[in-house]
């Protein structure tokens, strides 16, 4: 009888008939449960002891994983991982890459956190059992290669591809195993990504450690998988830059992780690297501020990176994997036995060359997977020292890069063209590049944003022909002019998608690196960035606003997803017209201040109400990911606006509330696990202190009366051809913007404005002189050969062409990025009142119009 029932169960699984058990809940849940116990419960899985145990992690259910563009998931096969208090073993080859062993151990502890059952880890083919999970790399794993050889596993879809993997259920894969869930990677990172993709499908958030996202317990653990194929990724190198770590990551790591060295060291990096693999990231610029020792200072750091198969890089001001702030300025004497000469290549080339060469030699000796930054800036984030003239700077930079490439060829034993290299024309370096610096064709150009989320320049048609293409350096956190934003992260998925999708359209598919500050509290934004880099088509600008709900469902559960998404949408909308860190730099009218306070109060109350319904296991995660940013932003606005409107007491209460929230973050949630990670006043900028109170209850709202528009028009009110223009929800200070559907279409001349994509609306306006103001997302022209022009037509009058493109670093640009919009105005004279058509013709790609005001 037992064998007959087992046989029936296998047939039902194979024919995908188990779904009927879930379709008749209303008839009899007990009968359905009984059938499940009969079919699944009788199949006993052998447990194999193994001394190799993994580290302990915390997990969270993922209700609906994002589908990869190239995934195939047809009729599902249900594979039982844990049942009847037993788990299937996990089989891997101990001679596979180290990262595979690390990830299989993490998978085992993921399973344990869900079920309280730790799967055995098996490293030999001599195993017997009903079922197993088998993970390995093609060409490096004996179990995988054996299945390929016998025809049990087809790998044509991933073989030879970068970081690709497949997951499928295989019957009788190896001798002694009747059924296996197989994870096969085209390379070791592909295997790692496949393992953690299974974790997500089991119900494990990437933020199991980094945000305490704890899963609900399950007695049995099943996954529904037929065949999944993912990769290669849209962007080859996808990474994070740990930066400005002085007030968060460094003090936390020193006090909680690498306590023996009091720094960000190997224990911290092991946690960071695992997070990266869970996010399908592969590339890092390590922390590099003066408060932190260089990555290579601690010998275990590069070893840990190698074990996790993370590609090492260094920032725009750290050529050749050298951290100049520490290694040239502080540690040079210890390394070389003398103080260094000047950091000037025009007068100290031999010493600098040796310094660079020694690091390349070290990386070569360790067989490190690395991307080398070429070029030179100041010791830290400053201009190239030496020549005064631009011509001299160009000549020197060309010489520097030539010498650096000779060092790479010398120590890595290959032509420098075969070595991954990047050149990042950041800040003033872009001026040197534009003045004629010659960057070899096989060096990847990494274009930078303006530090506030708007990319300064992308590749021209000629630059797109470069053999190693281009990439982007993008900020989710920033220290610098016109003002920092180091406290909270409020860059919306819509803006990230708009700018990065535009970059991808212009060939930036080689490398994306995101400045993430301390990692926390930018969790959702980092995950979105990595999801987009993996599959740029999954979250296009027009649907990126929906990510918050999808992410919330995976992180907190479907029943809370819509509410959390609404809270996040409101949070991003308010920050788009004034980040919490910038609120003291913007002049709002009293009406605007009251509107903002009311809006913040609305989302804050929603967040407070929801926290009581969030399961206890997720309350710490909810505080970190939702409550602290929302309440903190509300209090920051209240603190500054209350003083201006004469309520000093409320301002003080808001200040104290931020202190209280930050104390909870550091010392209460997760039992004090995050103590030191959150500062309420990074860099002690004025915005974080108490506003000056001159006279108690005195008002300081400007008495100047702003010009009131006779009509304010949302772009939602316009009529347009949806094949040429589309609305991007969540983009810009008005929460929606109008833009081209295709970023890489050609611009239109003013003479051909009538042929450009256009939008129109019929209005009733009074007669007289009318000024029309166009408010746009403060983007930059895609490159120096383009602009951001709009032809504005009113009635039968000749159209006026305005351009909102604003050079980075100018006073106008500073104003734009702080307030969240660029602006252009033009005037018309209406001889009589009545109905009239307003038409906007968008002449350039990358232009995103948010609002029109008529005065």
PDB file of N, CA, C and O in Angstrom, residues 494-521:
ATOM      1  N   UNK A 494      11.533  55.647  -9.347  1.00  0.00           N
ATOM      2  CA  UNK A 494      11.197  56.263 -10.639  1.00  0.00           C
ATOM      3  C   UNK A 494      12.357  57.086 -11.178  1.00  0.00           C
ATOM      4  O   UNK A 494      12.674  57.023 -12.377  1.00  0.00           O
ATOM      5  N   UNK A 495      13.014  57.862 -10.316  1.00  0.00           N
ATOM      6  CA  UNK A 495      14.159  58.654 -10.765  1.00  0.00           C
ATOM      7  C   UNK A 495      15.340  57.752 -11.104  1.00  0.00           C
ATOM      8  O   UNK A 495      16.011  57.956 -12.124  1.00  0.00           O
ATOM      9  N   UNK A 496      15.608  56.754 -10.261  1.00  0.00           N
ATOM     10  CA  UNK A 496      16.710  55.834 -10.544  1.00  0.00           C
ATOM     11  C   UNK A 496      16.493  55.162 -11.893  1.00  0.00           C
ATOM     12  O   UNK A 496      17.396  55.098 -12.732  1.00  0.00           O
ATOM     13  N   UNK A 497      15.295  54.660 -12.122  1.00  0.00           N
ATOM     14  CA  UNK A 497      15.003  53.979 -13.378  1.00  0.00           C
ATOM     15  C   UNK A 497      15.099  54.928 -14.562  1.00  0.00           C
ATOM     16  O   UNK A 497      15.640  54.566 -15.617  1.00  0.00           O
ATOM     17  N   UNK A 498      14.591  56.148 -14.412  1.00  0.00           N
ATOM     18  CA  UNK A 498      14.629  57.106 -15.522  1.00  0.00           C
ATOM     19  C   UNK A 498      16.063  57.402 -15.942  1.00  0.00           C
ATOM     20  O   UNK A 498      16.413  57.332 -17.126  1.00  0.00           O
ATOM     21  N   UNK A 499      16.911  57.687 -14.983  1.00  0.00           N
ATOM     22  CA  UNK A 499      18.292  58.054 -15.306  1.00  0.00           C
ATOM     23  C   UNK A 499      19.117  56.847 -15.765  1.00  0.00           C
ATOM     24  O   UNK A 499      19.883  56.939 -16.717  1.00  0.00           O
ATOM     25  N   UNK A 500      18.947  55.705 -15.096  1.00  0.00           N
ATOM     26  CA  UNK A 500      19.761  54.550 -15.448  1.00  0.00           C
ATOM     27  C   UNK A 500      19.266  53.879 -16.734  1.00  0.00           C
ATOM     28  O   UNK A 500      20.071  53.326 -17.502  1.00  0.00           O
ATOM     29  N   UNK A 501      17.967  53.916 -16.982  1.00  0.00           N
ATOM     30  CA  UNK A 501      17.454  53.399 -18.253  1.00  0.00           C
ATOM     31  C   UNK A 501      17.919  54.274 -19.409  1.00  0.00           C
ATOM     32  O   UNK A 501      18.238  53.769 -20.495  1.00  0.00           O
ATOM     33  N   UNK A 502      17.956  55.561 -19.178  1.00  0.00           N
ATOM     34  CA  UNK A 502      18.495  56.485 -20.186  1.00  0.00           C
ATOM     35  C   UNK A 502      19.959  56.168 -20.451  1.00  0.00           C
ATOM     36  O   UNK A 502      20.401  56.115 -21.617  1.00  0.00           O
ATOM     37  N   UNK A 503      20.713  55.933 -19.387  1.00  0.00           N
ATOM     38  CA  UNK A 503      22.128  55.592 -19.543  1.00  0.00           C
ATOM     39  C   UNK A 503      22.292  54.294 -20.329  1.00  0.00           C
ATOM     40  O   UNK A 503      23.153  54.191 -21.215  1.00  0.00           O
ATOM     41  N   UNK A 504      21.474  53.317 -20.018  1.00  0.00           N
ATOM     42  CA  UNK A 504      21.548  52.032 -20.722  1.00  0.00           C
ATOM     43  C   UNK A 504      21.255  52.209 -22.204  1.00  0.00           C
ATOM     44  O   UNK A 504      21.901  51.581 -23.061  1.00  0.00           O
ATOM     45  N   UNK A 505      20.287  53.066 -22.513  1.00  0.00           N
ATOM     46  CA  UNK A 505      19.952  53.326 -23.913  1.00  0.00           C
ATOM     47  C   UNK A 505      21.119  53.942 -24.671  1.00  0.00           C
ATOM     48  O   UNK A 505      21.222  53.787 -25.897  1.00  0.00           O
ATOM     49  N   UNK A 506      22.019  54.620 -23.954  1.00  0.00           N
ATOM     50  CA  UNK A 506      23.190  55.235 -24.575  1.00  0.00           C
ATOM     51  C   UNK A 506      24.449  54.387 -24.375  1.00  0.00           C
ATOM     52  O   UNK A 506      25.560  54.890 -24.445  1.00  0.00           O
ATOM     53  N   UNK A 507      24.245  53.106 -24.132  1.00  0.00           N
ATOM     54  CA  UNK A 507      25.352  52.169 -24.129  1.00  0.00           C
ATOM     55  C   UNK A 507      26.022  51.911 -22.799  1.00  0.00           C
ATOM     56  O   UNK A 507      27.025  51.196 -22.742  1.00  0.00           O
ATOM     57  N   UNK A 508      25.497  52.445 -21.705  1.00  0.00           N
ATOM     58  CA  UNK A 508      26.119  52.257 -20.382  1.00  0.00           C
ATOM     59  C   UNK A 508      25.672  50.922 -19.790  1.00  0.00           C
ATOM     60  O   UNK A 508      24.833  50.869 -18.889  1.00  0.00           O
ATOM     61  N   UNK A 509      26.250  49.834 -20.293  1.00  0.00           N
ATOM     62  CA  UNK A 509      25.869  48.503 -19.847  1.00  0.00           C
ATOM     63  C   UNK A 509      27.050  47.703 -19.304  1.00  0.00           C
ATOM     64  O   UNK A 509      26.934  46.514 -19.039  1.00  0.00           O
ATOM     65  N   UNK A 510      28.182  48.368 -19.122  1.00  0.00           N
ATOM     66  CA  UNK A 510      29.383  47.656 -18.680  1.00  0.00           C
ATOM     67  C   UNK A 510      29.521  47.642 -17.162  1.00  0.00           C
ATOM     68  O   UNK A 510      29.902  46.638 -16.576  1.00  0.00           O
ATOM     69  N   UNK A 511      29.198  48.768 -16.506  1.00  0.00           N
ATOM     70  CA  UNK A 511      29.439  48.883 -15.063  1.00  0.00           C
ATOM     71  C   UNK A 511      28.534  49.946 -14.472  1.00  0.00           C
ATOM     72  O   UNK A 511      28.482  51.061 -14.966  1.00  0.00           O
ATOM     73  N   UNK A 512      27.799  49.557 -13.437  1.00  0.00           N
ATOM     74  CA  UNK A 512      27.021  50.515 -12.644  1.00  0.00           C
ATOM     75  C   UNK A 512      27.513  50.428 -11.205  1.00  0.00           C
ATOM     76  O   UNK A 512      27.559  49.349 -10.614  1.00  0.00           O
ATOM     77  N   UNK A 513      27.874  51.566 -10.635  1.00  0.00           N
ATOM     78  CA  UNK A 513      28.320  51.612  -9.240  1.00  0.00           C
ATOM     79  C   UNK A 513      27.519  52.674  -8.507  1.00  0.00           C
ATOM     80  O   UNK A 513      27.405  53.808  -8.968  1.00  0.00           O
ATOM     81  N   UNK A 514      26.939  52.297  -7.363  1.00  0.00           N
ATOM     82  CA  UNK A 514      26.065  53.193  -6.604  1.00  0.00           C
ATOM     83  C   UNK A 514      26.719  53.558  -5.275  1.00  0.00           C
ATOM     84  O   UNK A 514      27.125  52.680  -4.510  1.00  0.00           O
ATOM     85  N   UNK A 515      26.826  54.857  -5.026  1.00  0.00           N
ATOM     86  CA  UNK A 515      27.278  55.342  -3.727  1.00  0.00           C
ATOM     87  C   UNK A 515      26.132  55.130  -2.743  1.00  0.00           C
ATOM     88  O   UNK A 515      25.098  55.796  -2.843  1.00  0.00           O
ATOM     89  N   UNK A 516      26.308  54.197  -1.806  1.00  0.00           N
ATOM     90  CA  UNK A 516      25.230  53.833  -0.887  1.00  0.00           C
ATOM     91  C   UNK A 516      25.507  54.283   0.539  1.00  0.00           C
ATOM     92  O   UNK A 516      24.795  53.879   1.469  1.00  0.00           O
ATOM     93  N   UNK A 517      26.540  55.101   0.733  1.00  0.00           N
ATOM     94  CA  UNK A 517      26.840  55.569   2.077  1.00  0.00           C
ATOM     95  C   UNK A 517      27.103  54.418   3.025  1.00  0.00           C
ATOM     96  O   UNK A 517      27.995  53.603   2.815  1.00  0.00           O
ATOM     97  N   UNK A 518      26.291  54.320   4.077  1.00  0.00           N
ATOM     98  CA  UNK A 518      26.437  53.293   5.110  1.00  0.00           C
ATOM     99  C   UNK A 518      25.592  52.050   4.849  1.00  0.00           C
ATOM    100  O   UNK A 518      25.446  51.223   5.742  1.00  0.00           O
ATOM    101  N   UNK A 519      25.004  51.929   3.677  1.00  0.00           N
ATOM    102  CA  UNK A 519      24.044  50.878   3.310  1.00  0.00           C
ATOM    103  C   UNK A 519      22.682  51.177   3.928  1.00  0.00           C
ATOM    104  O   UNK A 519      21.677  51.255   3.226  1.00  0.00           O
ATOM    105  N   UNK A 520      22.625  51.323   5.232  1.00  0.00           N
ATOM    106  CA  UNK A 520      21.392  51.708   5.905  1.00  0.00           C
ATOM    107  C   UNK A 520      21.334  53.226   5.999  1.00  0.00           C
ATOM    108  O   UNK A 520      22.366  53.841   6.257  1.00  0.00           O
ATOM    109  N   UNK A 521      20.173  53.862   5.785  1.00  0.00           N
ATOM    110  CA  UNK A 521      18.866  53.274   5.571  1.00  0.00           C
ATOM    111  C   UNK A 521      18.433  53.319   4.093  1.00  0.00           C
ATOM    112  O   UNK A 521      17.339  53.812   3.780  1.00  0.00           O
TER     113      UNK A 521
END
